[in-house]
CSV table of C-alpha atoms in Angstrom, one decimal:
chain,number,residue,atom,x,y,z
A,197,UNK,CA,-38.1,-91.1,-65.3
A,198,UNK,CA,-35.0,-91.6,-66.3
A,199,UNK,CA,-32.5,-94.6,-67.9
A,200,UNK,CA,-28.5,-94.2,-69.5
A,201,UNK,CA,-26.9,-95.8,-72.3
A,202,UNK,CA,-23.4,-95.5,-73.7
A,203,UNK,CA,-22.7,-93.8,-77.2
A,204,UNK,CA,-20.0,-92.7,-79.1
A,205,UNK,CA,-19.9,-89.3,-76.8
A,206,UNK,CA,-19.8,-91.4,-73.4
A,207,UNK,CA,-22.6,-92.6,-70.4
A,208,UNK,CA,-25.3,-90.0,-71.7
A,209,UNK,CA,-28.3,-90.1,-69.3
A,210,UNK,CA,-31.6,-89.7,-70.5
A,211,UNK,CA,-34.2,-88.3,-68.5
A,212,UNK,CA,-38.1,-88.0,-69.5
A,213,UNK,CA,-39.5,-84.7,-69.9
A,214,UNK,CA,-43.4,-83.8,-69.5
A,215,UNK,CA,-43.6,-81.0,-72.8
A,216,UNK,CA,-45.7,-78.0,-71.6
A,217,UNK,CA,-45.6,-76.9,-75.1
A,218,UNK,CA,-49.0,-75.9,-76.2
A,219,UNK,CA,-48.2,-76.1,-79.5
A,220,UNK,CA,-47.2,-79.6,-79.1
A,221,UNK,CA,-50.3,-80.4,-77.4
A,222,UNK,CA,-52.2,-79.3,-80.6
A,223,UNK,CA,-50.2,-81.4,-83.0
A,224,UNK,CA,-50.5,-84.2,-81.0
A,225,UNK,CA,-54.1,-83.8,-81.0
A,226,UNK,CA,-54.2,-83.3,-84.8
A,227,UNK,CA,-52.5,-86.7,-85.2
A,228,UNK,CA,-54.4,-88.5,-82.7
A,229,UNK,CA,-57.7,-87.4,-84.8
A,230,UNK,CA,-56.1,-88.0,-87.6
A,231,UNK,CA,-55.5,-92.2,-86.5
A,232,UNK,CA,-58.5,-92.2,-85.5
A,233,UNK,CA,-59.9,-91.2,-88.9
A,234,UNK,CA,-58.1,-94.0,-90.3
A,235,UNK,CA,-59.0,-96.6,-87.7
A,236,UNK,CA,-62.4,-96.0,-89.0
A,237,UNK,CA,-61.8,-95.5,-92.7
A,238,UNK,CA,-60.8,-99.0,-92.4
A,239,UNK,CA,-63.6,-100.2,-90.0
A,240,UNK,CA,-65.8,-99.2,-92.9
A,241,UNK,CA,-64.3,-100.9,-95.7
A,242,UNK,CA,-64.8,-104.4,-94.1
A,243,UNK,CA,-61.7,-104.6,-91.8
A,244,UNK,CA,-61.6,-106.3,-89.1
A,245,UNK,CA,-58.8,-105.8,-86.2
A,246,UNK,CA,-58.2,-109.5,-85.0
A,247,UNK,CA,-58.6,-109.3,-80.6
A,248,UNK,CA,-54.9,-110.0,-80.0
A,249,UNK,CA,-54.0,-106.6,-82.0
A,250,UNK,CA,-53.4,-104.0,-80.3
A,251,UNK,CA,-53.1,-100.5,-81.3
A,252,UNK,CA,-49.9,-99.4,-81.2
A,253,UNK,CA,-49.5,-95.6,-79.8
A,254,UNK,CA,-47.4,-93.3,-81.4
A,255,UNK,CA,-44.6,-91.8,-79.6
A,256,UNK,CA,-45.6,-88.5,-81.0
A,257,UNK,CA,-49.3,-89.0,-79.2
A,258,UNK,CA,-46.9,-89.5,-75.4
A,259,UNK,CA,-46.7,-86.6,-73.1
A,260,UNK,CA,-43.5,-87.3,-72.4
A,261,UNK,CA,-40.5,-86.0,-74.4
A,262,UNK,CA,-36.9,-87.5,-74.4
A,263,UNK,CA,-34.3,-84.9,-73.9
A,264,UNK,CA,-30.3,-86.6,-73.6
A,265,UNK,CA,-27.5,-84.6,-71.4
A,266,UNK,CA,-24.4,-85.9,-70.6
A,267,UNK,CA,-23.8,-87.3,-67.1
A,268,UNK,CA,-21.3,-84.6,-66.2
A,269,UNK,CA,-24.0,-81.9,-66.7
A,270,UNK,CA,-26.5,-82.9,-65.1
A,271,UNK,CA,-25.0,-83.7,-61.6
A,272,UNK,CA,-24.2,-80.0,-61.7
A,273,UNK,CA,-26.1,-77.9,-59.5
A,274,UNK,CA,-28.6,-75.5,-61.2
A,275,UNK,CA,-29.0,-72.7,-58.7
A,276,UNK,CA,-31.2,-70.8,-60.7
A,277,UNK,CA,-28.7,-68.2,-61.6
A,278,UNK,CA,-27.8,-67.4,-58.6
A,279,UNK,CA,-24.2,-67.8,-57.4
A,280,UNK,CA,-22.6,-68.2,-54.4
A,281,UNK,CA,-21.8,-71.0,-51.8
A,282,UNK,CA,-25.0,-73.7,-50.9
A,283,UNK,CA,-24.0,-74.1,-48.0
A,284,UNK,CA,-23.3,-71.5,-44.6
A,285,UNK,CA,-19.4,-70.4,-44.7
A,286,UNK,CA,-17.8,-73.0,-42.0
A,287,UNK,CA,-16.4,-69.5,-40.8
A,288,UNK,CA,-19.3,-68.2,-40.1
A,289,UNK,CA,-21.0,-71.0,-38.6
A,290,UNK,CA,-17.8,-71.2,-36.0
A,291,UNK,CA,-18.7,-66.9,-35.3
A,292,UNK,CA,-22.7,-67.8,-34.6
A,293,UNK,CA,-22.0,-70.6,-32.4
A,294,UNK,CA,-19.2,-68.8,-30.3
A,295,UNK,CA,-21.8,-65.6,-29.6
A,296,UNK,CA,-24.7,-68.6,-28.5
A,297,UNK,CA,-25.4,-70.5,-25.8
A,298,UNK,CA,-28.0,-73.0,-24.5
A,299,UNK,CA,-30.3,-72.7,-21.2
A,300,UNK,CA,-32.3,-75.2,-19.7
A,301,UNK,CA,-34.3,-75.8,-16.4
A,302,UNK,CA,-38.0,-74.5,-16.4
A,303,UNK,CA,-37.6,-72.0,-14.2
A,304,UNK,CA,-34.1,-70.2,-15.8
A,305,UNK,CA,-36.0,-70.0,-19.1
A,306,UNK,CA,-39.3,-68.6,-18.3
A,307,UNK,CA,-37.4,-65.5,-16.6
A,308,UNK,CA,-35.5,-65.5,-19.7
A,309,UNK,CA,-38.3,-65.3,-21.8
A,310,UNK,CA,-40.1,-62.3,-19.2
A,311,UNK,CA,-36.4,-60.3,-19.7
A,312,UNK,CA,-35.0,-60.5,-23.0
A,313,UNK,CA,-37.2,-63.0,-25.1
A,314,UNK,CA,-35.6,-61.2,-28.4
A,315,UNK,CA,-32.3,-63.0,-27.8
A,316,UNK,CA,-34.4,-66.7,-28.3
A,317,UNK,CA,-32.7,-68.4,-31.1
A,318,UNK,CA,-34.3,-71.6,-30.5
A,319,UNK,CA,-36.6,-73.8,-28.1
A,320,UNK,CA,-36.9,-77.2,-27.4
A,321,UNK,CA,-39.8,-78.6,-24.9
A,322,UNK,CA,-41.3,-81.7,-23.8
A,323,UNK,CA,-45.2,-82.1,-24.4
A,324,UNK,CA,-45.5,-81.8,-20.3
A,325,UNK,CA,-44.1,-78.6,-20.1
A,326,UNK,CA,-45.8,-76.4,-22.9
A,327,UNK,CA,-48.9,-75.5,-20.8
A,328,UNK,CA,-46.6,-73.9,-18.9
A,329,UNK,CA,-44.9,-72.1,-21.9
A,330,UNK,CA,-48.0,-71.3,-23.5
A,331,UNK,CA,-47.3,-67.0,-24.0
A,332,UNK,CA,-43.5,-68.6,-25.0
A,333,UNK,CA,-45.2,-70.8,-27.8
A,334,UNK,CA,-47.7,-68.1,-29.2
A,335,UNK,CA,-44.8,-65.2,-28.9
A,336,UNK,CA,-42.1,-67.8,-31.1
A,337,UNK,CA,-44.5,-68.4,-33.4
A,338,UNK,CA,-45.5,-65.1,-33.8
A,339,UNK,CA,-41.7,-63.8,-34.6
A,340,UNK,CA,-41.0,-66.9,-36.4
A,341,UNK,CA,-38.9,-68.5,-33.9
A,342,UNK,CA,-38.0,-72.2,-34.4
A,343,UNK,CA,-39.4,-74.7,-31.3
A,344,UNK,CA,-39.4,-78.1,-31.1
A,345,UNK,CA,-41.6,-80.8,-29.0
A,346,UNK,CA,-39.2,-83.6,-28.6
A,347,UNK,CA,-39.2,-86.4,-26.5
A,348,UNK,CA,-37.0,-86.5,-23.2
A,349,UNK,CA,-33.7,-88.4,-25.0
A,350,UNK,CA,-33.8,-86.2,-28.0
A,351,UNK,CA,-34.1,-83.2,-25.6
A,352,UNK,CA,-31.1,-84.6,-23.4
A,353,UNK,CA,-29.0,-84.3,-26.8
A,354,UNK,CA,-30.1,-81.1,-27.6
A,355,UNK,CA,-29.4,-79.8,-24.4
A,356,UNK,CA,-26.5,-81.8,-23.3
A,357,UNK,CA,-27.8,-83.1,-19.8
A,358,UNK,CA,-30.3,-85.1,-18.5
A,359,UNK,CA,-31.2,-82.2,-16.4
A,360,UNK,CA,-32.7,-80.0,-18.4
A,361,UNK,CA,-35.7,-79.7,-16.6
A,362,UNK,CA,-38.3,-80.0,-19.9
A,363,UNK,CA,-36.8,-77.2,-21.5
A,364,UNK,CA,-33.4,-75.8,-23.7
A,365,UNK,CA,-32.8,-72.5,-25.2
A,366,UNK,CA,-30.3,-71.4,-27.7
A,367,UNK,CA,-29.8,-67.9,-27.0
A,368,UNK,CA,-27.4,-65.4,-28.0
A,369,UNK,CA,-24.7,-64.3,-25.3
A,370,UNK,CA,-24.8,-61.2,-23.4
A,371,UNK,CA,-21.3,-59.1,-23.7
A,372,UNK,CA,-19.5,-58.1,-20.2
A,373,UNK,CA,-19.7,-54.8,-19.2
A,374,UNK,CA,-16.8,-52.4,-18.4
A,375,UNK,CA,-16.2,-50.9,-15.6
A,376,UNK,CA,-16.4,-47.7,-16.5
A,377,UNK,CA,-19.9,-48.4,-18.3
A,378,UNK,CA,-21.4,-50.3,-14.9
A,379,UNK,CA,-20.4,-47.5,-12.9
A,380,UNK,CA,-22.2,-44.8,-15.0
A,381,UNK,CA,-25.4,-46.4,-13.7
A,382,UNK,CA,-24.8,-47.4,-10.4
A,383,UNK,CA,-27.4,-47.2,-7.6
A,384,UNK,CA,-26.2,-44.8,-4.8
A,385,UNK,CA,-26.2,-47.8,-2.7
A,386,UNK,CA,-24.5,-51.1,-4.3
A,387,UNK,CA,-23.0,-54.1,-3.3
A,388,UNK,CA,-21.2,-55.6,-6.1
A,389,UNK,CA,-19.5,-59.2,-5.8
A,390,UNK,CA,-16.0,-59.8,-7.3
A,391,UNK,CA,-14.7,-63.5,-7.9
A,392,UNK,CA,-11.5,-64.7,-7.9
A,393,UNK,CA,-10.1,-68.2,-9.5
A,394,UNK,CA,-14.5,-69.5,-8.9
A,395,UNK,CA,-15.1,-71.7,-11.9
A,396,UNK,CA,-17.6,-74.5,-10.6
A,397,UNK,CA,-21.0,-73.5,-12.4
A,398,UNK,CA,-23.1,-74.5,-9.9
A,399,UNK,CA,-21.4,-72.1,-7.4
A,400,UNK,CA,-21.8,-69.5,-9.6
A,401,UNK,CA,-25.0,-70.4,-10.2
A,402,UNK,CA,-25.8,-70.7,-6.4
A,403,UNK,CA,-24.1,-67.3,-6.2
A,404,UNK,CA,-26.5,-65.6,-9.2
A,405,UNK,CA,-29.5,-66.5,-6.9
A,406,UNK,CA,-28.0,-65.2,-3.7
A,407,UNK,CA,-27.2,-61.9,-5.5
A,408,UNK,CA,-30.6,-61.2,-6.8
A,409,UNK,CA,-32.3,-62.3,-3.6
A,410,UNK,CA,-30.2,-59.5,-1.6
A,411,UNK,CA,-30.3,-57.1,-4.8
A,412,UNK,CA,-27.0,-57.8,-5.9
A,413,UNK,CA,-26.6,-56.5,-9.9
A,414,UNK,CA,-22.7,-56.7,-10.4
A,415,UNK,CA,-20.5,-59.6,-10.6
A,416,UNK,CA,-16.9,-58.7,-11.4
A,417,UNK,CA,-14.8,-62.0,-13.0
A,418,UNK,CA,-12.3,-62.5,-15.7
A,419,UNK,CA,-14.9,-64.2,-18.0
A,420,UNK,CA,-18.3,-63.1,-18.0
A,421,UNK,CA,-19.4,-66.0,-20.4
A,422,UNK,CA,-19.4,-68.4,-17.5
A,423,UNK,CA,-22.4,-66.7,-15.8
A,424,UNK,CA,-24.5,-68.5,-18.8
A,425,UNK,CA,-23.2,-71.4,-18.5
A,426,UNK,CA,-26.6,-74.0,-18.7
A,427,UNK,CA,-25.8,-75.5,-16.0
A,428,UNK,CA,-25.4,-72.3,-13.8
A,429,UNK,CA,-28.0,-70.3,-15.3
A,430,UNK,CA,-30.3,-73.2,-13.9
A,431,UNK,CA,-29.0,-73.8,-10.6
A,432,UNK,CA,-29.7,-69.9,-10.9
A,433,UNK,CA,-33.5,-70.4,-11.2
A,434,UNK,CA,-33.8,-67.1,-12.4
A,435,UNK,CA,-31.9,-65.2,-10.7
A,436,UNK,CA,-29.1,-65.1,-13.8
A,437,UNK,CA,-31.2,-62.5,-15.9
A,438,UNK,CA,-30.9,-60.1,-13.0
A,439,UNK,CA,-27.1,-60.1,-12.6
A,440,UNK,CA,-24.6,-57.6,-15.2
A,441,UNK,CA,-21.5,-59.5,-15.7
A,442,UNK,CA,-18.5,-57.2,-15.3
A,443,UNK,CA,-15.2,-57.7,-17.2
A,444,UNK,CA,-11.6,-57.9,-15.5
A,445,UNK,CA,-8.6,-58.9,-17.6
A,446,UNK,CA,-7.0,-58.0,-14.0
A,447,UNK,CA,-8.9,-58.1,-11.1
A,448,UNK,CA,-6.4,-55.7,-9.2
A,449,UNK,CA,-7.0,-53.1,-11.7
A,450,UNK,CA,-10.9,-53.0,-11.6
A,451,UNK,CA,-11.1,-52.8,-7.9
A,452,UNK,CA,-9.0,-49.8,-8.1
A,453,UNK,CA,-11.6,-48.3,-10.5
A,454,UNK,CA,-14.2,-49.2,-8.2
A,455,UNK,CA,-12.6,-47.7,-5.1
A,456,UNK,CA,-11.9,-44.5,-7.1
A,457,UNK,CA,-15.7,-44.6,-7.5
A,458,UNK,CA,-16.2,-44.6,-3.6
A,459,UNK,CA,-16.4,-48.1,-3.1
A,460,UNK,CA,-15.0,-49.8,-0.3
A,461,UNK,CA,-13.1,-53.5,-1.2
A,462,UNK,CA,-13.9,-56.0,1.7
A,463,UNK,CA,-12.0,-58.6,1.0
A,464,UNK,CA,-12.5,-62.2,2.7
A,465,UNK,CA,-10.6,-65.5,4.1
A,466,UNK,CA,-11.8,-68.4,6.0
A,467,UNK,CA,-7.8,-68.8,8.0
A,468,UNK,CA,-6.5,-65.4,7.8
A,469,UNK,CA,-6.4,-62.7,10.4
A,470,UNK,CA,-9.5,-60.8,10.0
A,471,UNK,CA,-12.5,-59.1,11.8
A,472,UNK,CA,-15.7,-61.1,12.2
A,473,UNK,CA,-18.5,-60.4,9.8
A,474,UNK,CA,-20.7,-59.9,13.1
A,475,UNK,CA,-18.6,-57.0,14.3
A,476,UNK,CA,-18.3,-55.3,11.1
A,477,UNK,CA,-19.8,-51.9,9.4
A,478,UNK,CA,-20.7,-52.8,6.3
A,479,UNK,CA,-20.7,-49.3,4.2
A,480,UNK,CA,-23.4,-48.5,1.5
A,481,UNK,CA,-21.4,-49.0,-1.5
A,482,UNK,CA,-18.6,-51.8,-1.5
A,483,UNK,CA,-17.1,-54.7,-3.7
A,484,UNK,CA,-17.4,-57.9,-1.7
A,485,UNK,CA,-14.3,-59.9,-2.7
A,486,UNK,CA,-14.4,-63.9,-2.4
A,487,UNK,CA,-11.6,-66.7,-3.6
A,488,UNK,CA,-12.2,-70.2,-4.8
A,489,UNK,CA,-12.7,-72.2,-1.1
A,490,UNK,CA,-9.8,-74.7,-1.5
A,491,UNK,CA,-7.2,-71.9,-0.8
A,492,UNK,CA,-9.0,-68.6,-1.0
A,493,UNK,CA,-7.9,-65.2,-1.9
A,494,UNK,CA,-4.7,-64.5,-3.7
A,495,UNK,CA,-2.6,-62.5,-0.8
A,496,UNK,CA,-2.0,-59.5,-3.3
A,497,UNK,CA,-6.0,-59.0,-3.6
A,498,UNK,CA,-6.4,-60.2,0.3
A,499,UNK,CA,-4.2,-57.4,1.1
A,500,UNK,CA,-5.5,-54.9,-0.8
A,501,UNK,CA,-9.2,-54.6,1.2
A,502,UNK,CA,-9.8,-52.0,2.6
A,503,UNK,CA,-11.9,-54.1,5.4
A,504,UNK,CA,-11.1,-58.0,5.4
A,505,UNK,CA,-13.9,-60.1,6.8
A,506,UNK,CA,-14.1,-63.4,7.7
A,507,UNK,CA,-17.1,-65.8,9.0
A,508,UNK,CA,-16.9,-67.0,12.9
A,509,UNK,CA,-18.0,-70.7,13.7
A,510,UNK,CA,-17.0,-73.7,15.4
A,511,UNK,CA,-13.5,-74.6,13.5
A,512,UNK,CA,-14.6,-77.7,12.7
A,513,UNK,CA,-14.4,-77.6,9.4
A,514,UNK,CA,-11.5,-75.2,7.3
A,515,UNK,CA,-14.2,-73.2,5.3
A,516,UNK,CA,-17.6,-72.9,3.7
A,517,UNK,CA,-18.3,-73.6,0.4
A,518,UNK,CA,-18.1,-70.0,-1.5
A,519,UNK,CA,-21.9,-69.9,-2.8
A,520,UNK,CA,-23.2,-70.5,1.1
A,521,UNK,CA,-20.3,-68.1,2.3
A,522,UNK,CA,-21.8,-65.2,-0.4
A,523,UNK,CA,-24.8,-65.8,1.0
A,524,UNK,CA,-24.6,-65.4,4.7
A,525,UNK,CA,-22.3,-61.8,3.5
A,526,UNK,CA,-24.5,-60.3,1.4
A,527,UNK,CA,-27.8,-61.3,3.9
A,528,UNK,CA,-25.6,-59.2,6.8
A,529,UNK,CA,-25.1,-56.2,4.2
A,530,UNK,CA,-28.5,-56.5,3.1
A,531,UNK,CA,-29.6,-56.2,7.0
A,532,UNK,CA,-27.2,-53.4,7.5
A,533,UNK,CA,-28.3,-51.5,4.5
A,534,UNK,CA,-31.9,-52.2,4.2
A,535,UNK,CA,-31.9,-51.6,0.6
A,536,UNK,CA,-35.6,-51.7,0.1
């Protein structure tokens, strides 16, 4: 309980203190006997206490003792002796959040949660879909990691999309690879995939799924982070935790690396003068080069492949989209190669 006056001093709040004292407790006892002895000193004399008296209680006898502080010290903070800042550094908070990022779609997380279920910062689910996730839900819980059963809007907000498929992660980024570091442990035969200007993340997402279909584990591009995008990590269905996302500040650059390493570049266009994918000899190790489909390779990177390929059709149409034109490349390789 509490009330506030004003004195001489200011506002002074006073606040209502249970005393744990046990020495209080005693003396209060000692004066409560010590009324009731009187009450019945004067019972026995011939008193009488009229019905409309009541006994009034001593403010001694009350549990509760009054202790007065000044406004201004008591909205201060008592900590407990320890110092510091309450709440997380707004610093720090922008750090954590730039090395996370959030996953949805039922089948992108439970591969996530089969490859690298330590980097799980957070879960969200609907009721439907925990059956599914039971091993998840035992394994978070077991390593104290937070989950949530939420209802389909509150999931939407949490995951940013009505798509999320009954399931959001916040997990903690992956880092690009260099070069140098991917081609330490390179199979002796590899297929590696190098973008150029492809953004969209459901291409690249369509593009993740192709790749681990036809055993594809490179993907060169100037930002790695957009391979776990949400929304192509789902359209991935999976695929995503197969793929090593290889840095290149400059695209140029890396292929040289690579072709240093005994790769071949085959680079690709829809318009340009080329030889058709169907005539080609597709070597055992080689960086597959594609371009964004509205106006395709750079010419300094379509120049420097070593083989240039391009797919033969009808005409009809300019181009294929990217992620179907990765797909029909890497299937001929694949054929060619017979990795497995």
């Amino acid at each position: 309980m509490n009330d506030s006056y004003s004195g001489k001093s200011g506002k002074v709040k006073v606040m209502y203190v249970r005393s744990e004292d046990k020495s209080d407790s005693r003396n209060n006892n000692d004066r409560r006997n010590s009324n009731n002895r009187q009450s019945g000193k004067g019972r026995e004399q011939g008193g009488r206490r009229r019905d409309n008296e009541r006994p009034q209680r001593s403010k001694d006898n009350s549990p509760w003792r009054t202790v007065s502080r000044p406004v201004e010290e008591e909205s201060k903070p008592d900590h407990g002796g320890i110092s510091g800042r309450s709440q997380i550094d707004p610093e720090q908070l922008r750090r954590q959040r730039l090395e996370e990022t959030r996953i949805y779609g039922e089948n992108a997380c439970q591969a996530m949660f089969q490859n690298r279920p330590e980097a799980i910062v957070r879960a969200w689910f609907v009721q439907s879909v925990t059956p599914r996730f039971r091993d998840a839900l035992k394994w978070m819980a077991a390593n104290r990691k937070a989950y949530h059963v939420v209802d389909d809007e509150e999931l939407s907000k949490a995951s940013g999309t009505e798509h999320h498929g009954g399931v959001c992660f916040l997990i903690k980024k992956r880092n690009g690879l260099e070069a140098e570091t991917y081609l330490q442990q390179a199979p002796a035969k590899d297929c590696v995939l190098a973008l150029e200007s492809v953004g969209n993340p459901h291409n690249l997402g369509a593009i993740m799924r192709s790749c681990a279909h036809f055993g594809v584990q490179g993907m060169i591009l100037h930002d790695t982070a957009m391979l776990e995008s949400g929304a192509a990590v789902r359209t991935a269905e999976g695929g995503a935790e197969h793929i090593k996302g290889i840095d290149a500040n400059d695209l140029t650059t890396t292929l040289s690396q690579f072709r240093d390493a005994g790769y071949t570049i085959v680079t690709t266009s829809s318009h340009k003068g080329s030889t058709k994918l169907t005539e080609a000899k597709l070597p055992e190790k080689m960086v597959l080069v594609l371009g964004q489909e509205s106006d395709g390779l750079s010419d300094s990177v379509w120049e420097d492949g070593d083989i240039r390929l391009s797919i033969g059709g009808t005409g009809q149409i300019e181009s294929l989209n990217v992620s179907v034109a990765t797909g029909i490349m890497l299937a001929e390789w694949w054929r060619q190669n017979k990795v497995w």
